[in-house]
Amino acid sequence: MREIIKQGLLNYAKKTIRIEELETFIPVNTTYEQFSQVILDFEREGVLEIVKSKGRNTRTPSLAYFYRIHKQQLKRDYHEKLKKYRLQLHPSIKLDSYFGSDPSQWEKDHHYLLKIHQYIEKFGFPKYEVPAPERSVELVGDEKWMTDKQGKELLERIGLWSRMKVIPVSDPLMFAVNPATLSNQSLKHLIVENKTTFQALVDTLTQTDFSTLIYGSGNKIIKSIEQFERQLPISNVVHIFYYFGDIDRSGIFIWERLNEKKPIQLALPFYRACLDKTSIKGKINQRSDQSAIEAFLKFFTEEESERIQSVLNNGHYYPQEILKTSELQAIWRHSKWN
C-alpha cells in the first residue's frame, strides 16, 4: 500500500492534498489503521507536511485534514535505487534522464535495461547495421519493440540509439535529383509537403542550384527523412534543407518535428508568396502546438507573424496549392537561397 500511495502522490499535480483525496489512492479493503500508519510514516519522513492552519481529525490515530507534498523527499529512495543501478549496469547505459523523470518511466524501462545490459556484456556493440525488427529480437526478444513499443525512444534516452546500428524502418524517401549539382561541397534540398507542389516543381529542379526536390507526403517525412543519407550517400558535403508546407497547424507541426531531427530552414520565398494571397477558411479541428507555432513565427517579420497568428486563430489557412504552377516555378528559379 505504501508504494500505491507513493505513486499516487508522484502523479498528483497540486502541491497540497486533502486527506479525502489521499484515501482515494488506497485499495477498497484497506483499514483506517493501515492507511493512517503509512501517512504517519510519510509525515515522519518529511514527504507529507501538515498544513497546521487546517487542523487534524479526531480519529485515532489522528491525521491532518490537509498535507503539503514534498516530492523531492518522495523521490529520495528512487534516486538511491538509480545510483545503485548506475554501478551495476554497463557504463555505456546512461541513466541521467531518469533522475528528472517520473519513477513510473523507470518501472516501464527497467526490464528492458537489464536485457540490454546482458546483451552488451555478452556480445559488445554491433558492428553492422540491421533492420529494427532484427535488432529488437537480439536485444529484448521482441521484434516489435523498437517500432511499436517505444524501444527507439528508450535507446535514445540511455544514449545508445546510434551505437546499436539500426536501419530505420520507415517508408523510402521520395525525391528527384539534379545531377549537375552533386559535385558541389554544399548541397541544397527542398522538401515540399504535398504531391501537387512536388509535381509543379519537379520539372524546374534542373533550372535551380538545388540538388534534390523531396516529396514529404505529409507526416511521413518525419520518419522517412531518416533514410536520406542512406539513399543519397555522398560524403564530405554540407546538406542544407528547406521546407515548404501548408500554413496551418498541421504543416507547422510537421516542420517543427523535422527540425528536431536535423536543422530545416523554412523556404521563406514560397511562404511569403502565400501571404500575399487571401487565406481560406477551414481546418479548425487540427491539433494546436503553440511551441511549434512560436518557433515557426521566428522566421518572419513581426507584421508577418501577426498575420499568420491571426489567420490561424480565425480558423483560416494557406494551402500550398494557393500558388499556381507558374508562380511556384518562378519563385524557385529567381529567389535568393542563402
Coordinates of C-alpha atoms in Angstrom, one line a residue:
M1 CA 0.0 0.0 0.0
R2 CA 2.9 2.4 0.7
E3 CA 4.0 2.1 -2.9
I4 CA 0.5 2.7 -4.2
I5 CA 0.1 5.9 -2.2
K6 CA 3.7 7.0 -3.2
Q7 CA 2.8 6.6 -6.9
G8 CA -0.4 8.5 -6.3
L9 CA 1.5 11.4 -4.7
L10 CA 4.0 11.4 -7.5
N11 CA 1.3 11.7 -10.1
Y12 CA -0.7 14.3 -8.2
A13 CA -0.5 17.7 -9.9
K14 CA -1.1 20.0 -6.9
K15 CA 1.3 20.9 -4.1
T16 CA -1.3 20.3 -1.3
I17 CA -3.7 17.4 -0.9
R18 CA -6.8 16.7 1.3
I19 CA -6.9 13.6 3.4
E20 CA -10.0 12.5 1.5
E21 CA -8.1 12.6 -1.7
L22 CA -5.3 10.5 -0.2
E23 CA -7.9 7.9 0.7
T24 CA -8.8 7.5 -3.0
F25 CA -5.3 6.1 -3.7
I26 CA -5.8 3.0 -1.4
P27 CA -7.4 -0.4 -2.1
V28 CA -11.0 -0.8 -1.1
N29 CA -10.5 -3.2 1.7
T30 CA -7.8 -1.1 3.5
T31 CA -8.5 -0.3 7.1
Y32 CA -8.1 3.2 8.6
E33 CA -5.3 1.9 10.9
Q34 CA -3.3 0.6 7.9
F35 CA -3.9 3.8 5.9
S36 CA -3.0 6.1 8.8
Q37 CA 0.2 4.2 9.6
V38 CA 1.5 4.9 6.1
I39 CA 0.5 8.5 6.2
L40 CA 2.2 9.0 9.6
D41 CA 5.3 7.4 8.2
F42 CA 5.3 9.9 5.4
E43 CA 4.9 12.7 7.9
R44 CA 8.0 11.5 9.9
E45 CA 10.0 11.2 6.6
G46 CA 9.1 14.7 5.5
V47 CA 7.2 13.5 2.4
L48 CA 4.0 15.0 3.8
E49 CA 4.0 18.2 5.8
I50 CA 0.9 19.1 7.9
V51 CA -0.9 22.3 6.9
K52 CA -1.3 23.4 10.5
S53 CA -4.0 26.0 9.9
K54 CA -6.4 23.3 8.7
G55 CA -6.0 21.2 11.8
R56 CA -6.3 17.4 12.4
N57 CA -9.2 15.0 12.6
T58 CA -10.4 13.4 15.8
R59 CA -9.9 9.8 14.8
T60 CA -7.2 7.5 16.3
P61 CA -4.5 7.9 15.2
S62 CA -5.1 11.5 14.2
L63 CA -4.3 12.7 10.7
A64 CA -4.2 16.2 9.2
Y65 CA -7.0 17.5 7.1
F66 CA -4.5 18.9 4.6
Y67 CA -0.9 18.0 3.7
R68 CA 1.8 19.7 1.7
I69 CA 3.6 17.3 -0.6
H70 CA 7.4 17.3 -0.9
K71 CA 8.1 15.3 -4.0
Q72 CA 11.9 15.6 -3.7
Q73 CA 11.7 13.7 -0.4
L74 CA 9.4 11.2 -2.1
K75 CA 11.9 10.6 -4.8
R76 CA 14.9 10.1 -2.4
D77 CA 14.6 6.3 -2.3
Y78 CA 14.1 6.2 -6.0
H79 CA 17.3 8.2 -6.6
E80 CA 19.2 6.0 -4.3
K81 CA 18.0 3.0 -6.4
L82 CA 19.2 4.7 -9.6
K83 CA 22.6 5.3 -8.1
K84 CA 22.9 1.6 -7.3
Y85 CA 21.9 0.6 -10.8
R86 CA 24.4 3.0 -12.2
L87 CA 27.1 0.8 -10.7
Q88 CA 25.5 -2.5 -11.7
L89 CA 24.6 -1.7 -15.4
H90 CA 27.1 -1.4 -18.2
P91 CA 28.8 2.0 -18.0
S92 CA 27.6 2.9 -21.5
I93 CA 24.0 2.9 -20.3
K94 CA 23.2 6.4 -19.2
L95 CA 20.6 6.8 -16.5
D96 CA 20.8 10.6 -16.1
S97 CA 17.4 11.3 -17.7
Y98 CA 15.6 9.0 -15.1
F99 CA 16.7 11.3 -12.2
G100 CA 14.4 14.0 -13.6
S101 CA 11.6 11.8 -14.8
D102 CA 8.7 10.2 -13.0
P103 CA 9.6 6.9 -11.4
S104 CA 6.9 5.2 -13.5
Q105 CA 9.2 5.6 -16.5
W106 CA 11.9 3.6 -14.8
E107 CA 9.5 0.9 -13.9
K108 CA 8.4 0.6 -17.5
D109 CA 12.1 0.5 -18.8
H110 CA 13.8 -1.5 -16.0
H111 CA 13.1 -4.9 -17.5
Y112 CA 14.5 -3.8 -20.9
L113 CA 17.5 -2.1 -19.4
L114 CA 18.6 -5.4 -17.8
K115 CA 18.2 -7.2 -21.2
I116 CA 20.3 -4.5 -23.0
H117 CA 22.9 -4.8 -20.3
Q118 CA 23.1 -8.6 -20.7
Y119 CA 23.4 -8.2 -24.5
I120 CA 26.3 -5.7 -24.3
E121 CA 28.1 -7.8 -21.7
K122 CA 27.8 -10.9 -23.8
F123 CA 28.3 -9.5 -27.4
G124 CA 29.6 -6.0 -27.1
F125 CA 28.2 -3.4 -29.5
P126 CA 27.0 -4.4 -33.0
K127 CA 29.5 -3.8 -35.9
Y128 CA 26.9 -3.8 -38.7
E129 CA 23.6 -2.2 -39.3
V130 CA 20.5 -4.4 -39.4
P131 CA 16.7 -3.6 -39.7
A132 CA 15.0 -2.6 -36.4
P133 CA 12.9 -5.8 -36.0
E134 CA 16.1 -7.9 -36.2
R135 CA 18.0 -5.8 -33.7
S136 CA 14.9 -5.8 -31.4
V137 CA 14.8 -9.6 -31.3
E138 CA 18.6 -9.6 -30.4
L139 CA 18.2 -7.1 -27.6
V140 CA 14.9 -7.9 -25.9
G141 CA 13.4 -10.9 -27.7
D142 CA 10.5 -8.9 -29.3
E143 CA 10.6 -7.9 -33.0
K144 CA 8.1 -5.0 -32.5
W145 CA 9.9 -3.5 -29.5
M146 CA 11.6 -0.6 -31.4
T147 CA 8.9 0.1 -33.9
D148 CA 5.7 -0.3 -31.9
K149 CA 6.7 -0.2 -28.2
Q150 CA 8.9 2.8 -27.9
G151 CA 12.2 0.9 -27.9
K152 CA 13.9 3.5 -30.0
E153 CA 12.9 6.2 -27.5
L154 CA 14.4 4.1 -24.7
L155 CA 17.7 3.6 -26.5
E156 CA 17.8 7.4 -27.2
R157 CA 17.0 8.0 -23.5
I158 CA 20.1 6.0 -22.4
G159 CA 22.3 7.3 -25.2
L160 CA 22.7 4.1 -27.2
W161 CA 20.5 4.5 -30.3
S162 CA 23.3 5.3 -32.7
R163 CA 25.6 2.6 -31.2
M164 CA 23.0 -0.1 -31.8
K165 CA 23.4 0.4 -35.6
V166 CA 19.7 0.1 -36.6
I167 CA 18.4 0.6 -40.1
P168 CA 15.3 2.8 -39.7
V169 CA 12.0 1.1 -40.5
S170 CA 10.2 3.7 -42.5
D171 CA 8.9 4.3 -46.0
P172 CA 11.6 5.2 -48.5
L173 CA 12.2 8.9 -49.0
M174 CA 10.8 10.0 -52.4
F175 CA 12.9 12.6 -54.2
A176 CA 14.1 13.8 -57.6
V177 CA 17.8 14.6 -58.2
N178 CA 19.6 17.3 -60.0
P179 CA 22.8 15.5 -61.1
A180 CA 24.7 18.7 -62.1
T181 CA 24.9 19.8 -58.5
L182 CA 26.2 16.7 -56.8
S183 CA 29.8 17.6 -57.0
N184 CA 29.3 20.8 -55.0
Q185 CA 30.6 21.0 -51.5
S186 CA 27.3 22.4 -50.3
L187 CA 24.0 20.7 -51.4
K188 CA 20.6 22.3 -51.1
H189 CA 17.4 20.3 -50.7
L190 CA 13.8 21.4 -50.9
I191 CA 11.1 19.4 -49.0
V192 CA 7.5 20.1 -50.1
E193 CA 4.6 18.8 -48.1
N194 CA 2.1 17.9 -50.8
K195 CA 2.2 15.9 -54.1
T196 CA 0.7 18.7 -56.2
T197 CA 3.5 21.1 -55.3
F198 CA 6.1 18.4 -56.0
Q199 CA 4.7 17.8 -59.4
A200 CA 4.5 21.5 -60.1
L201 CA 8.2 22.0 -59.3
V202 CA 9.9 18.8 -60.4
D203 CA 10.5 19.9 -64.0
T204 CA 12.1 23.1 -62.7
L205 CA 14.7 21.3 -60.5
T206 CA 17.5 21.3 -63.1
Q207 CA 17.0 25.0 -63.6
T208 CA 17.9 25.7 -60.0
D209 CA 21.0 25.1 -57.9
F210 CA 19.2 22.7 -55.6
S211 CA 20.3 19.1 -55.6
T212 CA 17.0 17.4 -54.7
L213 CA 13.3 18.0 -54.5
I214 CA 11.8 15.9 -51.8
Y215 CA 8.2 14.8 -51.5
G216 CA 7.3 14.9 -47.9
S217 CA 3.9 13.2 -48.1
G218 CA 2.5 15.0 -45.1
N219 CA 3.6 13.4 -41.8
K220 CA 5.5 10.6 -43.5
I221 CA 8.5 12.8 -43.9
I222 CA 9.1 12.9 -40.1
K223 CA 10.2 9.2 -40.3
S224 CA 11.4 8.9 -43.9
I225 CA 13.9 11.7 -43.6
E226 CA 15.9 9.2 -41.6
Q227 CA 16.6 7.4 -44.9
F228 CA 18.2 10.5 -46.6
E229 CA 21.9 9.7 -46.1
R230 CA 21.3 6.1 -47.0
Q231 CA 19.6 6.9 -50.2
L232 CA 22.0 9.8 -51.2
P233 CA 25.3 8.5 -49.8
I234 CA 27.6 11.4 -50.6
S235 CA 30.4 12.1 -48.1
N236 CA 32.2 15.3 -47.2
V237 CA 29.4 17.6 -48.1
V238 CA 27.2 20.0 -46.2
H239 CA 23.5 19.4 -46.6
I240 CA 21.1 22.4 -46.3
F241 CA 17.4 21.6 -46.1
Y242 CA 14.5 23.9 -46.8
Y243 CA 10.8 23.1 -46.1
F244 CA 7.6 24.4 -47.7
G245 CA 4.3 23.2 -46.3
D246 CA 0.8 24.5 -45.8
I247 CA 0.5 27.4 -43.4
D248 CA -1.8 25.6 -41.0
R249 CA -1.3 24.0 -37.6
S250 CA -0.5 20.6 -39.2
G251 CA 2.1 21.9 -41.7
I252 CA 3.8 23.9 -38.9
F253 CA 3.9 20.9 -36.6
I254 CA 5.4 18.7 -39.4
W255 CA 8.2 21.3 -39.9
E256 CA 8.9 21.5 -36.1
R257 CA 9.2 17.7 -35.8
L258 CA 11.5 17.6 -38.8
N259 CA 13.6 20.4 -37.3
E260 CA 14.1 18.3 -34.2
K261 CA 15.8 15.6 -36.3
K262 CA 18.0 17.9 -38.3
P263 CA 18.2 21.7 -39.0
I264 CA 15.4 22.5 -41.5
Q265 CA 15.1 26.1 -42.8
L266 CA 11.8 27.5 -43.9
A267 CA 11.6 28.1 -47.7
L268 CA 10.5 31.7 -47.0
P269 CA 10.1 33.0 -50.6
F270 CA 7.2 30.4 -51.0
Y271 CA 5.6 31.2 -47.6
R272 CA 5.8 35.0 -48.3
A273 CA 4.1 34.5 -51.6
C274 CA 1.3 32.6 -49.9
L275 CA 0.8 35.5 -47.5
D276 CA 0.1 37.8 -50.5
K277 CA -3.0 35.7 -51.2
T278 CA -6.3 35.5 -49.5
S279 CA -6.5 32.8 -46.8
I280 CA -9.0 30.0 -47.0
K281 CA -11.5 29.1 -44.2
G282 CA -11.2 25.5 -42.9
K283 CA -9.1 23.0 -40.8
I284 CA -10.4 24.4 -37.5
N285 CA -10.0 21.0 -35.8
Q286 CA -6.3 20.5 -36.3
R287 CA -4.0 19.8 -33.3
S288 CA -2.6 23.1 -32.0
D289 CA 1.0 23.1 -30.8
Q290 CA 1.8 26.6 -29.6
S291 CA 5.5 26.0 -29.1
A292 CA 5.8 24.8 -32.7
I293 CA 3.9 27.9 -33.9
E294 CA 6.2 30.2 -31.9
A295 CA 9.3 28.5 -33.4
F296 CA 7.8 28.9 -36.9
L297 CA 7.0 32.5 -36.5
K298 CA 10.5 33.5 -35.5
F299 CA 11.5 33.2 -39.2
F300 CA 9.1 36.0 -40.2
T301 CA 8.8 39.8 -39.6
E302 CA 6.6 41.0 -36.7
E303 CA 3.9 42.1 -39.2
E304 CA 4.0 38.7 -41.0
S305 CA 3.9 36.8 -37.7
E306 CA 0.9 38.7 -36.5
R307 CA -0.9 38.0 -39.8
I308 CA -0.1 34.3 -39.6
Q309 CA -1.3 34.1 -36.0
S310 CA -4.5 35.9 -36.8
V311 CA -5.2 33.6 -39.8
L312 CA -4.8 30.5 -37.6
N313 CA -6.8 32.0 -34.7
N314 CA -9.7 32.7 -37.1
G315 CA -9.8 29.2 -38.5
H316 CA -8.2 30.0 -41.8
Y317 CA -5.1 28.6 -43.5
Y318 CA -2.9 28.9 -46.7
P319 CA -2.6 25.6 -48.6
Q320 CA 0.5 25.2 -50.8
E321 CA -1.9 24.9 -53.8
I322 CA -2.8 28.6 -53.4
L323 CA 0.2 29.2 -55.6
K324 CA -0.1 28.4 -59.2
T325 CA 2.5 26.2 -61.0
S326 CA 3.9 29.1 -62.9
E327 CA 4.3 31.1 -59.6
L328 CA 6.0 28.2 -57.8
Q329 CA 8.4 27.7 -60.6
A330 CA 9.3 31.4 -60.9
I331 CA 9.8 31.7 -57.2
W332 CA 12.1 28.7 -57.1
R333 CA 14.2 29.8 -60.0
H334 CA 14.6 33.5 -59.2
S335 CA 14.7 33.7 -55.4
K336 CA 17.9 34.0 -53.5
W337 CA 18.6 30.9 -51.4
N338 CA 21.3 31.6 -48.7

